XYZ file of C-alpha atoms in Angstrom:
536
model
C 17.316 21.078 0.043
C 20.488 18.928 0.057
C 20.917 19.670 3.647
C 17.497 18.249 4.475
C 18.704 14.974 3.013
C 22.189 14.857 4.046
C 21.947 11.958 6.476
C 20.685 9.710 3.577
C 23.127 10.985 1.037
C 26.012 8.492 1.780
C 26.658 5.635 -0.671
C 26.327 3.030 2.187
C 22.734 4.426 3.065
C 19.436 4.050 1.341
C 17.700 7.316 0.557
C 15.343 9.106 -1.667
C 14.632 10.808 -4.960
C 12.940 14.102 -4.844
C 11.243 16.335 -7.492
C 10.120 19.911 -7.093
C 7.378 20.935 -9.597
C 6.189 24.512 -10.487
C 3.960 25.538 -13.271
C 4.280 21.933 -15.038
C 7.911 21.906 -14.951
C 10.716 20.128 -12.859
C 12.455 22.765 -11.078
C 14.815 20.475 -9.202
C 15.306 16.846 -9.012
C 17.905 14.845 -7.118
C 18.679 11.470 -5.866
C 20.447 10.667 -2.492
C 21.871 7.495 -1.214
C 21.654 4.098 -2.712
C 18.871 2.294 -4.620
C 20.611 -0.922 -3.896
C 23.152 -1.383 -1.097
C 24.484 -4.667 -2.255
C 25.614 -3.386 -5.449
C 26.103 0.152 -4.767
C 23.630 1.499 -7.302
C 22.860 5.138 -6.572
C 19.298 6.800 -6.516
C 18.750 8.890 -9.380
C 15.754 10.622 -10.908
C 15.411 7.515 -13.163
C 15.007 5.195 -10.057
C 11.847 3.299 -9.976
C 10.150 3.123 -6.590
C 7.101 1.267 -5.065
C 4.729 3.858 -4.086
C 2.546 2.098 -1.509
C -0.609 3.960 -0.542
C 0.220 6.772 -3.076
C -1.249 4.003 -5.561
C -4.890 4.691 -4.189
C -5.213 7.881 -6.184
C -4.736 5.992 -9.377
C -7.150 3.406 -8.402
C -9.729 6.010 -7.653
C -9.216 7.804 -10.783
C -9.858 4.587 -12.734
C -13.135 4.248 -10.937
C -14.134 7.901 -11.701
C -13.279 7.215 -15.354
C -15.754 4.418 -15.392
C -18.448 6.458 -13.430
C -18.053 9.381 -15.984
C -18.700 6.892 -18.847
C -21.859 5.849 -17.154
C -20.619 2.315 -16.556
C -21.142 2.609 -12.667
C -22.446 5.012 -10.059
C -20.357 5.971 -6.972
C -23.601 5.268 -4.962
C -23.870 1.665 -6.197
C -23.725 -0.941 -3.722
C -20.379 -2.672 -4.217
C -22.054 -6.074 -4.044
C -23.588 -5.248 -7.373
C -20.011 -5.833 -8.766
C -18.511 -8.045 -6.078
C -21.524 -10.432 -4.960
C -19.370 -12.646 -3.023
C -18.895 -9.911 -0.282
C -21.046 -10.663 2.718
C -24.459 -8.883 2.913
C -24.080 -6.819 6.172
C -27.639 -5.767 5.934
C -26.908 -2.256 4.602
C -25.341 -1.250 1.414
C -21.731 -0.403 1.190
C -21.344 2.083 -1.689
C -18.350 2.695 -3.994
C -18.197 6.162 -2.711
C -17.783 4.924 1.000
C -14.899 2.664 -0.280
C -13.238 5.609 -1.777
C -13.443 7.698 1.352
C -12.572 4.997 3.883
C -16.051 5.336 5.475
C -17.180 1.742 4.501
C -16.484 -0.030 7.829
C -14.770 -2.930 6.085
C -11.916 -4.274 8.045
C -8.376 -3.589 6.870
C -6.825 -6.444 4.943
C -3.300 -6.235 6.271
C -4.517 -6.311 9.842
C -6.645 -9.287 8.991
C -3.803 -11.074 7.220
C -1.578 -10.629 10.178
C -4.169 -11.849 12.634
C -4.639 -14.906 10.565
C -1.050 -15.727 10.799
C 0.352 -14.271 7.460
C 3.573 -12.488 7.494
C 3.778 -9.514 5.098
C 6.821 -10.857 3.352
C 4.675 -13.963 2.339
C 3.455 -13.658 -1.302
C -0.148 -12.226 -0.841
C -2.396 -12.297 -3.888
C -5.776 -10.809 -4.694
C -7.229 -14.154 -3.959
C -5.638 -14.477 -0.566
C -7.116 -11.030 0.417
C -10.469 -11.794 -1.169
C -10.802 -15.009 0.713
C -10.370 -13.223 3.975
C -12.698 -10.368 3.017
C -15.483 -12.582 2.041
C -15.366 -14.510 5.358
C -15.927 -11.258 7.193
C -19.608 -11.194 8.683
C -19.130 -7.843 10.646
C -17.936 -4.476 10.059
C -15.976 -1.981 12.133
C -18.974 0.368 12.083
C -22.119 0.996 10.173
C -21.182 2.164 6.595
C -20.875 5.989 6.515
C -20.735 6.351 10.303
C -17.022 6.895 10.820
C -13.823 7.369 8.923
C -11.217 4.591 9.368
C -8.476 4.053 6.729
C -9.040 0.580 5.215
C -6.848 -0.797 2.513
C -9.510 -3.483 1.777
C -11.715 -0.701 0.208
C -9.254 -0.291 -2.519
C -8.863 -3.942 -3.274
C -12.598 -4.074 -3.571
C -12.365 -1.050 -6.013
C -9.698 -2.951 -8.088
C -12.108 -5.864 -8.316
C -14.920 -3.405 -9.470
C -12.699 -2.099 -12.307
C -12.067 -5.555 -13.501
C -15.740 -6.566 -13.372
C -17.023 -3.420 -15.033
C -14.268 -2.828 -17.713
C -13.339 -6.480 -18.280
C -9.656 -5.494 -17.849
C -7.569 -6.042 -14.715
C -6.558 -2.785 -12.976
C -2.925 -2.990 -14.309
C -4.149 -3.347 -17.817
C -6.913 -0.644 -17.535
C -4.419 1.856 -15.864
C -1.827 1.230 -18.659
C -4.347 1.818 -21.442
C -6.226 4.680 -19.929
C -3.931 6.544 -17.694
C -0.142 5.706 -18.041
C 0.068 5.509 -21.747
C -2.069 8.660 -22.483
C -0.029 10.584 -19.873
C 3.260 9.456 -21.336
C 4.011 7.566 -17.870
C 6.335 4.878 -19.700
C 8.120 3.802 -16.337
C 4.936 3.425 -14.369
C 2.939 0.166 -13.761
C 0.765 -1.698 -11.379
C 2.482 -4.942 -10.270
C 0.227 -7.931 -9.645
C 3.084 -10.430 -9.524
C 5.755 -9.631 -7.083
C 8.470 -11.569 -9.079
C 8.410 -9.228 -12.001
C 11.754 -7.876 -12.874
C 11.740 -4.102 -12.847
C 14.594 -2.236 -14.432
C 16.224 0.421 -12.136
C 14.110 -0.482 -9.213
C 15.034 0.874 -5.672
C 15.042 -1.868 -2.904
C 13.817 -1.012 0.646
C 15.933 -0.863 3.723
C 14.910 -0.463 7.384
C 17.069 1.075 10.017
C 17.672 -1.351 12.963
C 18.164 -0.298 16.579
C 21.897 -0.656 16.138
C 21.882 2.028 13.352
C 22.557 -0.420 10.413
C 20.181 -1.044 7.628
C 18.474 -4.316 6.729
C 16.829 -5.216 3.491
C 12.973 -5.514 3.899
C 11.381 -7.813 1.337
C 8.107 -6.654 -0.286
C 6.235 -9.631 -2.052
C 2.719 -8.175 -2.589
C 0.940 -9.714 -5.786
C -2.168 -7.637 -5.114
C -3.112 -4.204 -6.489
C -5.564 -1.279 -5.718
C -4.491 0.092 -2.396
C -0.761 -0.423 -3.187
C 1.689 -1.903 -5.688
C 2.223 0.924 -8.140
C 5.608 1.567 -9.274
C 6.892 4.850 -10.780
C 9.592 7.627 -11.107
C 9.436 11.208 -10.000
C 9.539 12.142 -13.760
C 6.386 10.102 -14.567
C 4.691 11.556 -11.461
C 5.300 14.955 -12.655
C 3.044 14.232 -15.603
C 0.313 12.765 -13.364
C 0.574 15.864 -11.199
C 0.195 18.301 -14.129
C -2.922 16.399 -15.247
C -4.786 17.827 -12.293
C -4.230 21.213 -13.816
C -4.846 20.357 -17.488
C -7.400 17.627 -17.301
C -5.737 16.194 -20.430
C -6.925 12.677 -19.381
C -10.290 12.361 -17.607
C -11.122 16.078 -17.672
C -11.250 18.879 -15.162
C -14.824 18.171 -14.065
C -13.835 14.488 -13.159
C -10.671 15.699 -11.260
C -12.535 18.415 -9.364
C -14.988 15.742 -8.082
C -12.302 13.472 -7.251
C -10.861 16.076 -4.770
C -14.305 16.650 -2.931
C -14.039 15.678 0.626
C -16.050 12.709 1.714
C -19.045 13.051 4.092
C -20.203 11.038 7.055
C -23.929 10.095 7.558
C -24.223 12.988 9.963
C -23.274 15.338 7.321
C -19.823 16.153 8.772
C -17.012 16.535 6.163
C -13.774 14.406 6.425
C -10.587 15.536 5.180
C -10.194 12.498 2.744
C -11.137 12.543 -0.890
C -10.810 9.469 -3.108
C -7.111 8.560 -2.430
C -6.295 12.184 -1.441
C -6.001 14.092 1.755
C -7.379 17.609 1.636
C -6.092 20.198 3.858
C -4.262 23.557 4.632
C -0.656 24.271 5.546
C 0.251 27.666 6.899
C -2.644 29.461 5.126
C -2.291 27.620 1.799
C -4.511 24.808 0.505
C -3.014 21.433 0.075
C -3.597 18.127 -1.599
C -1.523 15.142 -0.766
C -1.109 11.436 0.210
C 1.607 9.507 1.578
C 2.481 5.859 1.401
C 4.543 3.227 3.335
C 5.126 -0.627 2.722
C 8.167 -2.608 3.803
C 10.727 0.242 4.058
C 9.424 2.359 1.228
C 8.236 5.879 2.232
C 6.638 8.100 -0.387
C 4.564 11.271 -0.480
C 3.089 13.649 -3.111
C 2.221 17.074 -1.883
C 0.476 19.587 -4.002
C -0.182 23.370 -3.444
C -3.043 23.754 -6.148
C -3.507 27.669 -6.079
C 0.295 27.978 -6.404
C 0.615 25.319 -9.078
C 3.567 23.943 -6.990
C 4.191 20.280 -6.052
C 6.796 18.221 -4.177
C 7.313 14.370 -4.796
C 9.466 12.455 -2.295
C 10.124 8.756 -3.105
C 12.359 6.898 -0.559
C 13.621 3.405 0.221
C 14.820 4.265 3.781
C 12.253 3.358 6.392
C 13.683 5.905 8.841
C 12.880 8.943 6.341
C 9.640 10.820 6.957
C 8.512 11.882 3.466
C 5.581 14.020 4.636
C 7.564 15.950 7.075
C 10.352 16.567 4.350
C 7.928 17.404 1.626
C 6.644 20.279 3.877
C 10.158 21.462 4.780
C 10.705 21.820 1.022
C 7.704 23.696 0.681
C 8.977 25.933 3.472
C 12.059 26.840 1.322
C 10.245 27.435 -2.029
C 7.001 29.031 -0.713
C 8.583 31.021 2.025
C 7.144 34.365 0.955
C 3.599 33.047 0.721
C 3.431 30.864 3.841
C 1.956 32.298 7.051
C 4.266 31.932 10.117
C 4.819 28.425 11.482
C 3.471 27.763 15.014
C 6.290 26.868 17.289
C 6.789 23.104 17.582
C 9.401 21.133 19.695
C 12.416 20.397 17.672
C 12.944 16.688 17.089
C 16.301 17.107 15.039
C 18.959 14.757 16.215
C 20.390 15.677 19.391
C 23.602 14.543 20.985
C 23.404 11.415 23.259
C 24.220 12.227 26.978
C 25.210 9.960 29.750
C 22.537 9.495 32.519
C 22.957 7.893 35.960
C 21.333 4.449 35.537
C 19.741 4.864 39.013
C 17.900 7.946 37.537
C 16.276 5.737 34.972
C 14.382 3.730 37.790
C 12.210 6.932 38.242
C 10.759 6.551 34.735
C 10.073 2.853 34.502
C 6.381 2.058 34.455
C 3.244 2.057 32.468
C 1.836 5.331 30.972
C -1.659 5.841 29.311
C -1.839 7.814 26.151
C -5.524 7.087 25.610
C -7.766 4.364 27.005
C -6.470 0.854 25.832
C -3.129 2.297 24.480
C -0.402 2.137 26.948
C 3.316 2.944 26.458
C 5.485 0.802 28.800
C 8.907 2.030 29.770
C 11.470 -0.616 30.949
C 15.031 -0.431 31.916
C 17.898 -2.455 30.187
C 21.182 -1.922 31.796
C 22.069 1.867 31.261
C 19.257 2.893 28.742
C 15.447 2.908 28.664
C 13.359 0.800 26.400
C 9.847 1.678 25.243
C 7.009 -0.551 23.952
C 3.571 0.889 22.845
C 0.372 -1.117 22.590
C 0.499 -3.548 19.412
C 4.140 -2.477 18.697
C 7.600 -4.012 19.255
C 10.103 -2.684 21.817
C 12.606 0.114 20.781
C 15.757 1.326 22.821
C 15.800 5.066 23.740
C 18.687 7.325 24.354
C 19.004 10.197 26.631
C 19.345 13.661 25.343
C 18.948 15.119 28.916
C 18.152 13.929 32.410
C 14.461 14.026 31.614
C 14.251 13.672 27.799
C 14.726 10.503 25.770
C 14.542 9.927 21.932
C 13.816 6.965 19.663
C 16.354 6.248 16.859
C 13.697 4.351 14.759
C 11.231 7.273 14.502
C 11.222 11.002 15.204
C 9.765 10.907 18.524
C 10.791 12.161 21.989
C 9.447 11.405 25.592
C 10.079 14.027 28.238
C 9.411 13.129 31.807
C 8.481 15.289 34.645
C 11.548 15.980 36.863
C 11.443 14.052 40.058
C 13.215 14.351 43.406
C 15.700 11.836 44.368
C 14.169 8.456 45.096
C 10.899 9.392 43.627
C 9.095 8.334 40.486
C 7.735 10.306 37.452
C 4.097 10.501 37.277
C 3.693 12.315 33.875
C 5.509 12.523 30.591
C 4.747 14.201 27.297
C 5.337 12.316 23.879
C 6.557 14.838 21.215
C 5.756 13.174 17.765
C 4.626 14.419 14.321
C 4.375 18.017 15.769
C 1.915 16.937 18.496
C 2.435 17.081 22.397
C 0.750 14.133 23.781
C 0.400 13.852 27.531
C 1.169 10.558 29.198
C -0.120 9.650 32.642
C 1.467 6.952 34.751
C -1.048 4.167 35.506
C -0.926 1.074 37.789
C -1.899 -2.073 36.119
C -3.293 -4.706 38.341
C -2.373 -8.186 37.796
C -5.220 -10.563 37.920
C -4.949 -13.433 40.379
C -3.719 -16.866 39.268
C -7.159 -18.453 39.446
C -8.657 -15.611 37.165
C -5.877 -16.224 34.688
C -6.865 -20.003 34.468
C -10.294 -18.995 33.654
C -9.187 -17.528 30.447
C -7.358 -20.559 29.278
C -8.665 -22.504 26.244
C -8.751 -22.608 22.452
C -10.753 -19.850 20.684
C -11.846 -19.971 17.033
C -12.681 -17.191 14.652
C -14.922 -18.249 11.807
C -14.058 -14.879 10.080
C -10.331 -15.700 10.135
C -10.600 -19.616 10.092
C -7.918 -19.990 12.712
C -7.549 -20.897 16.296
C -5.829 -19.040 19.055
C -4.555 -20.899 22.294
C -4.700 -18.901 25.446
C -2.607 -20.370 28.206
C -0.669 -19.481 31.489
C 3.122 -19.874 31.324
C 4.396 -19.618 34.765
C 2.458 -16.593 35.950
C 1.978 -14.779 32.623
C -1.049 -15.203 30.395
C -0.038 -15.983 26.859
C -1.896 -16.195 23.511
C -0.444 -18.332 20.693
C -1.732 -17.437 17.279
C -0.691 -18.929 13.802
C 3.134 -18.351 13.458
C 3.559 -16.478 16.785
C 3.060 -16.202 20.580
C 2.656 -13.038 22.643
C 2.327 -12.305 26.376
C -0.803 -10.506 27.546
C -0.634 -7.448 29.965
C -3.728 -6.617 31.935
C -5.145 -3.141 31.317
C -8.446 -3.455 33.038
C -11.198 -5.907 33.951
C -10.954 -8.899 31.746
C -8.926 -6.531 29.316
C -5.354 -6.999 28.037
C -2.844 -5.509 25.666
C -0.175 -7.025 23.591
C 2.038 -6.504 20.616
C 1.358 -6.630 16.867
C -0.782 -8.102 15.384
C -3.220 -8.409 18.146
C -3.289 -4.991 20.059
C -6.155 -5.032 22.582
C -7.965 -8.168 23.655
C -10.902 -8.540 26.049
C -12.585 -11.635 27.336
C -16.457 -11.842 27.742
C -17.093 -13.833 30.986
C -20.402 -14.892 32.906
C -20.997 -14.163 36.419
C -19.980 -17.707 37.412
C -16.467 -16.887 36.123
C -16.587 -18.771 32.844
C -14.854 -16.984 29.858
C -16.069 -18.252 26.439
C -15.530 -15.365 24.047
C -12.735 -12.947 23.316
C -12.827 -9.785 21.238
C -9.778 -8.168 19.501
C -9.405 -4.498 18.558
C -6.300 -4.301 16.391
C -6.310 -0.704 15.089
C -8.041 -1.052 11.786
C -9.971 -4.276 12.859
C -12.565 -3.715 15.512
C -14.444 -6.337 17.671
C -13.143 -9.522 15.925
C -14.924 -12.311 17.636
C -13.311 -15.669 18.817
C -15.430 -18.402 20.631
C -13.924 -20.952 22.903
C -13.893 -24.426 21.464
C -13.133 -27.944 22.536
C -10.546 -30.010 20.581
C -10.808 -33.697 20.409
C -7.609 -35.879 20.341
C -7.400 -35.825 16.614
C -7.814 -31.924 16.466
C -11.258 -31.424 15.142
C -13.217 -28.559 16.696
C -16.550 -28.562 18.479
C -18.399 -25.770 20.171
C -18.100 -25.385 24.029
């Protein structure tokens, strides 16, 4: 166990606290690294962590309590309780919000596209303002599964409307106090002093850690604070039903369904699956540099809790590694997977790196670009920042910030690699070299202009700088790389961008696909000298 966390067990490193639970008791609990690097405070089992998306199961539980009391139905239209949400022409049910099948665009992506930085203070009113401006969905409710934090913000609003209490107040009275979770709370104001809190730190490309602020003042999808000891009480309630009852808890763990009848592996803030032959119930979370996971094996009455304040720690992978140790005799043999353990860096002839430079397609619209910086490679994926890579062989290169490795085809001297494989999260993902055709200068000029989104209330400025098409959005500017006819890709928060142009070459609309936000429309406008807008 301690070996798994050895790299984060130093006093000058952030780390984690773990708890192994069996039959309602804590078999083992240990802290690693520091809760606060500035003051040298160690992580201990009493350390309080921000749980990020692990919070969702508690919000879901509050909704189920109200449903079992007859105060709402899971098949109610959410607009019954949140009437300011746009009428999309078809109901969005509470059940669809619970299962991420609502089609509602994700709030964090929307905020970033509107120019917010995620270390700004973000309140429920800020999120609500953006959600209520949306007039389109990612897809028809129930047609698809796409994770959306917005759904759980709306659920928190439902709890408040139905119960007359805020989610923090309702959860304290109906969940935390009855279960003896005295170190747990939903935090709806980021400045609240939290005794024994862990602060979050992200590992930088140079290997050092940097403090990452978290200033959320909104609850529902996130913002729960707790300890491993309190979460042991929560976990045990799934077996005893002391609060809520076993029928409620069983229904909460039923998988969601799409309109076509197909089951998804998500159930009301919980992911339902199997691991090496055993049933699992889990959920992970990540905000700022907090990384969390609760993994339960219900048939074995066994669970693992990992709460971390190190952004480079993968709590899901480590939870399963812990389970491998304790449930060794019950697990089926593991399939062979490429090892992504730390490998020693080797020196590669810089001339060899030239063979790997280029653009590789992982899937349509998602490009991994490999460039060279002196004696090492740099990778940049669609919608993500650039990260340096280090060689572990002549053809294999690893990232330091995430457990991922790119292995290129071997090439003859003077040749170029045509294919590669990305090894990440146990998957082997093929990459194929593509050639991106750069649009002619006059075509780039056709894209220039100011584009307005009524759903965000912001203007983007598209312009040519030297020979590069750029987009300026509130609080940032990005270069656009062509990936197809009138289609471009760029970094976070925009991702993929496509212009809609007429046969005569005029481009008056652009659409953005940014992961959890689909087909967000911007229309070209004219600005008069004093800055007011008018339709073009």
